[in-house]
Short mmCIF file of C-alpha atoms and ligand atoms in Angstrom, two decimals:
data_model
loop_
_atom_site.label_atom_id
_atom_site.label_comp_id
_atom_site.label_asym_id
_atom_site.label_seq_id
_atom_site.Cartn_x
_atom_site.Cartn_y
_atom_site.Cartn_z
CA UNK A 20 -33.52 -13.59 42.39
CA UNK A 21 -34.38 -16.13 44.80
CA UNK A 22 -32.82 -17.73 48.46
CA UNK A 23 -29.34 -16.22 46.25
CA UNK A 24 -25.98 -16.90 48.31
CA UNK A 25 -23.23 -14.31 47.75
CA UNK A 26 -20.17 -14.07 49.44
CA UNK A 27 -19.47 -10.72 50.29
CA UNK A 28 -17.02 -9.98 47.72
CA UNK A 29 -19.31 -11.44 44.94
CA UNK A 30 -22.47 -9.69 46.67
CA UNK A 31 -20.44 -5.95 46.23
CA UNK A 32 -18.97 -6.66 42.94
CA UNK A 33 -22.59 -8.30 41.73
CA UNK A 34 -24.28 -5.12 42.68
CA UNK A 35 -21.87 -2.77 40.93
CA UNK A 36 -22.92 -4.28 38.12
CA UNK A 37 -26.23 -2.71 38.37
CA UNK A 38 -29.68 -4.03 37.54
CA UNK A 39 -29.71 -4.10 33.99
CA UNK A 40 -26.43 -6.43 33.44
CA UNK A 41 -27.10 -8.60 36.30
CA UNK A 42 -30.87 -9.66 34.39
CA UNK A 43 -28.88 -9.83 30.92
CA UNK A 44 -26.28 -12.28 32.67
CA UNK A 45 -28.59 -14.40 34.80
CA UNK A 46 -30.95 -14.88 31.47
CA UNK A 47 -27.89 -15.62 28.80
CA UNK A 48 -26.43 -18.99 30.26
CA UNK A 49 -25.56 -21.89 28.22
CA UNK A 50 -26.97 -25.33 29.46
CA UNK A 51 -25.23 -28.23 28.10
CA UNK A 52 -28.25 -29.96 28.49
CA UNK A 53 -31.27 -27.88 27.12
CA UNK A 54 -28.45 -27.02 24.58
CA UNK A 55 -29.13 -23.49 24.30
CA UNK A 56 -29.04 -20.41 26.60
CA UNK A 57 -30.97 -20.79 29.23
CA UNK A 58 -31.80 -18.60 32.42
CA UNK A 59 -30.11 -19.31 35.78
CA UNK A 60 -31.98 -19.80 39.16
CA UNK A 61 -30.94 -20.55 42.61
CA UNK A 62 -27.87 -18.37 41.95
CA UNK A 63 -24.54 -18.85 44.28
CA UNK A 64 -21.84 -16.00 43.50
CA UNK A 65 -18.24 -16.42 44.60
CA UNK A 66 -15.35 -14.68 43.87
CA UNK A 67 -12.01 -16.58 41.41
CA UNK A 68 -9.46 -14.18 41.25
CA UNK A 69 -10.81 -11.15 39.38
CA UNK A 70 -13.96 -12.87 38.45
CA UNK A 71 -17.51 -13.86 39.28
CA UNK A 72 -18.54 -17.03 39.77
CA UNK A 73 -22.31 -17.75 39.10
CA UNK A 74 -23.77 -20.94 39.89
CA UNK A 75 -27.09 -22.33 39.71
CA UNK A 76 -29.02 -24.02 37.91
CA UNK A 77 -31.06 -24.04 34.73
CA UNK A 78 -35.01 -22.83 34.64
CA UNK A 79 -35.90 -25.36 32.08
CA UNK A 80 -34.24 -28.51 33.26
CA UNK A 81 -32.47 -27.94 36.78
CA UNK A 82 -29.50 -29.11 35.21
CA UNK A 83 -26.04 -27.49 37.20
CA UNK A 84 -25.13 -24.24 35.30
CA UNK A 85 -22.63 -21.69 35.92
CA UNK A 86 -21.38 -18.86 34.60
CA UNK A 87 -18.38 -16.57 35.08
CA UNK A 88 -18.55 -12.90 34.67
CA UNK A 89 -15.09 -11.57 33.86
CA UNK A 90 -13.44 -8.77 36.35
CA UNK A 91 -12.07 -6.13 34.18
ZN1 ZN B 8 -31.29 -26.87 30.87
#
């Protein structure tokens, strides 16, 4: 990932996830407009309650995606 912007929170529960997840996330996105899953760059990651909040935006078409990665 590139120039990514975490806040703390999402920055420690990001990295628990471990390597593997975080690459399966970041390339399994839906964008509306390519219509299909995309992969995510310029990632921001925020906390929402339990969850992570993922946004960025798409490889293909720079369209605004996000995605949220349920807390358990
Ligand atoms: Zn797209």
């Amino acid at each position: 990932m590139e120039s990514s912007e975490f806040t703390p929170q999402a920055a420690r529960r990001w990295a628990e996830l471990g390597g593997r997840s975080q690459t399966l996330l970041l390339n399994n996105v839906w964008c509306v407009t390519c219509g299909k899953t995309t992969t995510i760059v310029r990632v921001s990651g925020r906390m929402e309650r339990d969850d992570i909040v993922l946004e960025g935006c798409c490889i293909r078409c720079d369209s605004p995606v996000a995605r949220v990665v349920e807390g358990s």
